[in-house]
Coordinates of C-alpha atoms in Angstrom, one line a residue:
M1 CA -26.1 6.4 -8.2
S2 CA -25.2 7.5 -4.7
T3 CA -23.6 10.9 -4.5
S4 CA -21.4 9.5 -1.7
L5 CA -19.3 7.7 -4.3
R6 CA -16.0 9.3 -5.2
T7 CA -15.8 10.4 -8.8
E8 CA -12.1 9.9 -9.0
G9 CA -11.3 6.3 -10.1
I10 CA -8.9 3.9 -8.3
S11 CA -6.9 0.9 -9.4
L12 CA -6.2 -1.7 -6.8
V13 CA -3.2 -4.0 -7.4
I14 CA -3.2 -7.5 -5.8
P15 CA 0.0 -9.5 -6.4
A16 CA -0.6 -13.2 -5.9
F17 CA 1.7 -16.3 -5.8
N18 CA 0.2 -19.7 -4.9
E19 CA -2.9 -18.1 -3.3
D20 CA -5.6 -20.5 -4.6
R21 CA -7.1 -20.9 -1.1
V22 CA -7.7 -17.1 -0.6
I23 CA -7.7 -15.3 -3.9
A24 CA -11.4 -15.7 -4.6
Q25 CA -12.2 -14.1 -1.2
A26 CA -9.7 -11.4 -1.8
I27 CA -11.3 -10.5 -5.1
R28 CA -14.8 -10.6 -3.6
E29 CA -13.8 -8.3 -0.7
A30 CA -12.0 -5.9 -3.1
E31 CA -14.9 -5.6 -5.5
T32 CA -17.5 -5.1 -2.7
A33 CA -15.4 -2.5 -0.8
L34 CA -14.6 -0.4 -3.9
A35 CA -18.1 -0.6 -5.4
G36 CA -19.4 1.0 -2.3
R37 CA -17.0 3.9 -2.4
F38 CA -15.9 4.7 -6.0
R39 CA -17.8 5.3 -9.1
E40 CA -15.0 3.8 -11.2
F41 CA -12.5 1.2 -10.1
E42 CA -10.5 -1.8 -11.3
V43 CA -8.9 -4.7 -9.4
L44 CA -5.7 -5.9 -11.0
V45 CA -4.7 -9.4 -9.9
V46 CA -1.1 -10.1 -10.9
D47 CA -0.4 -13.8 -10.8
D48 CA 3.4 -14.1 -10.3
G49 CA 3.9 -17.5 -11.9
S50 CA 1.8 -19.6 -9.4
T51 CA 2.3 -23.3 -9.5
D52 CA -1.0 -24.1 -7.8
D53 CA -4.6 -23.3 -9.0
T54 CA -4.5 -19.6 -8.5
T55 CA -5.0 -18.8 -12.2
T56 CA -7.9 -21.2 -12.4
V57 CA -9.6 -19.8 -9.3
V58 CA -9.2 -16.3 -10.5
G59 CA -10.8 -17.3 -13.8
W60 CA -13.9 -18.6 -12.0
A61 CA -14.0 -15.4 -9.9
L62 CA -14.0 -13.2 -13.0
E63 CA -17.4 -14.6 -13.9
Q64 CA -18.9 -12.5 -11.1
A65 CA -16.2 -9.8 -10.8
E66 CA -16.7 -7.6 -13.8
N67 CA -14.2 -5.0 -12.7
T68 CA -11.3 -7.4 -12.1
R69 CA -8.5 -8.2 -14.6
L70 CA -5.9 -11.0 -14.4
I71 CA -2.3 -10.3 -15.5
S72 CA 0.0 -13.4 -15.5
H73 CA 3.7 -13.7 -15.3
K74 CA 5.1 -16.7 -17.1
G75 CA 7.4 -17.5 -14.1
N76 CA 7.9 -16.3 -10.6
Q77 CA 9.5 -12.9 -10.8
G78 CA 9.1 -11.7 -7.3
Y79 CA 6.7 -9.6 -5.2
G80 CA 8.3 -6.3 -6.3
A81 CA 8.1 -7.3 -10.0
A82 CA 4.4 -8.2 -9.6
L83 CA 3.6 -4.9 -8.0
R84 CA 5.4 -3.0 -10.8
T85 CA 3.5 -4.9 -13.5
G86 CA 0.2 -3.9 -11.8
F87 CA 1.3 -0.3 -11.3
E88 CA 2.2 0.0 -15.0
A89 CA -1.2 -1.5 -16.0
A90 CA -3.2 0.8 -13.7
R91 CA -5.4 3.3 -15.6
F92 CA -7.0 5.5 -12.8
P93 CA -5.7 8.6 -11.0
L94 CA -5.4 6.7 -7.7
V95 CA -3.4 3.5 -7.4
A96 CA -3.6 1.3 -4.3
F97 CA -2.1 -2.1 -3.5
T98 CA -2.8 -4.8 -1.0
D99 CA -1.8 -8.5 -0.5
A100 CA -4.0 -11.5 -1.4
D101 CA -4.1 -12.8 2.1
C102 CA -7.2 -10.8 3.2
Q103 CA -5.5 -9.3 6.2
F104 CA -6.7 -5.8 5.6
D105 CA -10.2 -4.2 5.7
L106 CA -10.5 -2.8 2.2
T107 CA -13.4 -0.6 3.2
E108 CA -10.7 1.7 4.8
L109 CA -9.5 2.6 1.3
G110 CA -12.2 5.2 1.3
T111 CA -10.5 7.1 4.1
L112 CA -7.0 6.7 2.5
A113 CA -8.4 7.9 -0.8
A114 CA -9.9 11.0 0.8
L115 CA -6.4 11.9 2.2
A116 CA -4.9 11.5 -1.3
D117 CA -6.6 14.7 -2.2
E118 CA -3.8 16.4 -0.3
Y119 CA -1.1 13.9 0.0
P120 CA 0.5 12.1 -3.0
I121 CA 1.2 9.0 -0.8
V122 CA -1.1 7.7 1.9
A123 CA 0.6 4.9 3.9
G124 CA -1.3 2.6 6.2
Y125 CA 0.3 1.3 9.4
R126 CA -1.0 -1.8 11.2
L127 CA -2.3 -0.6 14.5
D128 CA -2.8 -4.0 16.1
R129 CA -0.8 -6.4 14.0
K130 CA -2.1 -9.9 13.9
D131 CA 1.1 -11.8 12.9
P132 CA 3.1 -14.2 14.9
W133 CA 5.5 -12.6 17.4
K134 CA 8.6 -13.5 15.5
R135 CA 7.3 -11.8 12.4
R136 CA 6.4 -8.7 14.5
F137 CA 9.8 -8.7 16.2
F138 CA 11.8 -8.8 13.0
S139 CA 9.5 -6.2 11.4
W140 CA 10.2 -3.9 14.3
G141 CA 13.9 -4.3 13.9
Y142 CA 13.7 -3.8 10.1
N143 CA 11.7 -0.7 10.4
R144 CA 14.2 0.8 12.8
M145 CA 17.0 0.0 10.3
A146 CA 15.0 1.6 7.5
R147 CA 14.3 4.8 9.4
T148 CA 17.9 5.1 10.7
L149 CA 19.8 4.3 7.5
L150 CA 17.4 5.4 4.8
G151 CA 15.3 8.0 6.6
T152 CA 12.0 6.5 5.5
R153 CA 10.4 8.1 8.6
V154 CA 7.3 5.8 8.4
R155 CA 6.7 3.4 11.3
D156 CA 5.5 0.4 9.2
V157 CA 7.3 0.6 5.9
D158 CA 6.1 -2.8 4.7
C159 CA 2.4 -2.3 5.4
A160 CA 0.6 -3.6 2.3
L161 CA -2.1 -1.0 2.2
K162 CA -1.0 2.2 0.5
V163 CA -2.6 4.7 -1.9
F164 CA -0.6 6.7 -4.4
R165 CA -1.5 9.4 -6.9
H166 CA -0.8 7.9 -10.3
S167 CA 1.4 10.8 -11.3
T168 CA 3.6 10.4 -8.2
L169 CA 3.8 6.6 -8.6
A170 CA 5.3 7.1 -12.0
Q171 CA 8.3 8.6 -10.3
L172 CA 8.6 5.8 -7.8
L173 CA 8.3 2.6 -9.9
P174 CA 10.4 0.0 -8.1
E175 CA 13.5 -1.7 -9.5
S176 CA 13.5 -4.2 -6.6
R177 CA 11.9 -7.6 -7.6
G178 CA 11.5 -8.9 -4.1
F179 CA 10.2 -7.8 -0.7
F180 CA 12.4 -4.7 -0.5
V181 CA 10.0 -2.9 -2.8
N182 CA 8.2 -0.9 -0.1
T183 CA 11.4 0.3 1.4
E184 CA 12.7 1.4 -2.0
M185 CA 9.6 3.3 -2.9
M186 CA 9.4 5.1 0.5
T187 CA 13.1 6.0 0.3
R188 CA 12.7 7.4 -3.3
A189 CA 9.7 9.4 -2.0
R190 CA 11.9 11.0 0.7
Q191 CA 14.7 11.8 -1.7
L192 CA 12.2 13.5 -4.1
G193 CA 10.5 15.4 -1.3
V194 CA 7.1 13.8 -1.8
P195 CA 4.7 14.4 1.2
V196 CA 3.5 11.2 3.0
I197 CA 0.8 10.8 5.5
E198 CA 0.3 7.7 7.7
V199 CA -3.1 6.3 8.7
P200 CA -3.8 3.5 11.2
V201 CA -5.5 0.5 9.5
T202 CA -7.1 -2.6 10.7
H203 CA -5.1 -5.8 10.5
R204 CA -6.6 -9.3 10.6
P205 CA -5.2 -12.8 10.9
R206 CA -4.3 -14.4 7.6
A207 CA -7.5 -16.0 6.1
S208 CA -5.7 -19.1 4.8
G209 CA -2.4 -20.4 3.4
E210 CA 1.0 -19.3 4.4
S211 CA 2.9 -16.0 4.3
K212 CA 5.4 -15.8 1.4
V213 CA 7.8 -13.9 3.7
S214 CA 9.7 -16.7 5.4
L215 CA 12.4 -16.3 8.0
R216 CA 15.1 -17.0 5.5
E217 CA 14.0 -14.0 3.5
I218 CA 14.8 -11.6 6.4
P219 CA 18.6 -11.7 6.1
K220 CA 18.3 -11.3 2.3
T221 CA 16.1 -8.3 2.7
A222 CA 18.4 -6.8 5.4
K223 CA 21.4 -7.3 3.1
R224 CA 19.4 -5.6 0.3
L225 CA 18.7 -2.7 2.6
L226 CA 22.4 -2.3 3.4
N227 CA 23.4 -2.4 -0.2
F228 CA 20.7 0.1 -1.1
W229 CA 21.9 2.4 1.7
W230 CA 25.5 2.3 0.6
T231 CA 24.7 2.8 -3.1
N232 CA 21.9 5.3 -2.9
V233 CA 22.5 7.2 0.3
V234 CA 26.2 7.1 1.2
R235 CA 27.4 7.3 -2.4
G236 CA 24.3 8.6 -4.1
P237 CA 22.9 12.1 -4.5
K238 CA 21.9 14.0 -1.4
A239 CA 18.3 13.9 -0.6
A240 CA 16.1 16.9 -1.0
P241 CA 15.4 18.8 2.2
V242 CA 11.9 17.8 3.1
T243 CA 9.5 18.1 6.0
P244 CA 9.0 14.7 7.8
P245 CA 5.7 13.1 6.9
V246 CA 2.8 13.6 9.3
A247 CA 1.2 10.5 10.9
V248 CA -2.4 10.1 11.9
F249 CA -2.3 8.6 15.4
Q250 CA -6.0 8.2 16.1
E251 CA -7.2 4.6 16.1
R252 CA -10.1 5.4 13.9
V253 CA -10.5 8.3 11.6
A254 CA -13.8 9.5 10.2
V255 CA -13.5 11.6 7.1
P256 CA -16.8 13.5 6.7
T257 CA -18.4 14.4 3.4
G258 CA -18.8 18.1 3.6
A259 CA -16.9 21.4 3.8
H260 CA -14.0 20.5 6.2
G261 CA -12.7 17.7 8.3
R262 CA -10.0 17.8 10.9
I263 CA -7.6 15.0 11.6
A264 CA -5.3 15.0 14.6
A265 CA -1.8 14.2 13.4
H266 CA 1.8 14.4 14.6
L267 CA 5.3 14.3 13.2
P268 CA 7.1 11.0 13.9
S269 CA 9.9 13.0 15.5
S270 CA 7.7 14.9 17.8
E271 CA 5.3 14.2 20.7
S272 CA 3.0 17.1 20.0
A273 CA -0.2 16.8 18.1
L274 CA -0.9 18.9 15.0
P275 CA -4.3 19.4 13.3
V276 CA -4.4 18.4 9.7
E277 CA -7.2 20.1 7.9
L278 CA -8.9 18.6 4.9
P279 CA -9.9 21.2 2.3
A280 CA -13.4 21.6 0.9
R281 CA -14.1 19.0 -1.7
R282 CA -14.1 20.1 -5.3
P283 CA -17.5 20.9 -6.8
G284 CA -19.1 17.7 -8.0
A285 CA -16.7 15.4 -6.0
A286 CA -18.1 12.9 -3.7

């Protein structure tokens, strides 16, 4: 077996609701990407009460996907609930998640996982987002609100490509059942003083189907943000004093296998670049 494979295992959670047109491709891409980078991995597809043929298609895909498991909700419980179900079922030291729409290049999980050696949360941000302009506009406004009111400090809080250390994720399990889940977890991380690093990731047009985040969900999520701000920030316990997370600003980051690697990074509140040095890999690690 190739010595370039990471010895630390990873669990990849993929929530799915009515994704029968893309879920087979999502599983195929996930298995291929992880098999080329990790010695141990699992793909956890959480079917959130789909009313189409998602479950059937996953069943067919499992015949060739030996590292994939299907977890099914009896009814539609929401995106956040599906993520939590997957997080609780994950069994490896690293836990990642992505969406079922195939908009991310999952080979980049190798880079994110390498940074997880030093940072408990590695958050992707979409460098060249391939969504319709209305979606990008509302996302820009929402991220501004999240940074201002909740101090999330990340530029793309809802980016669906993140890696967590399992021990850290256990402290951040979301209560939100809907699309507020990312904002909730990143706010909890700030309150607990958990270091976060941002990494630019590739974003692609949706492979097929329709986004589950409709325009009518935007005011609901904004209202949830305001309620969360009032309950957990204004009236809640004061956040721990923490250093703002660093953010990788290079378009592409190559993490070498060897003694040291250096990544140019900066603080979101600063224009100056700071070098982030990756430590020597542990003996025996890929």
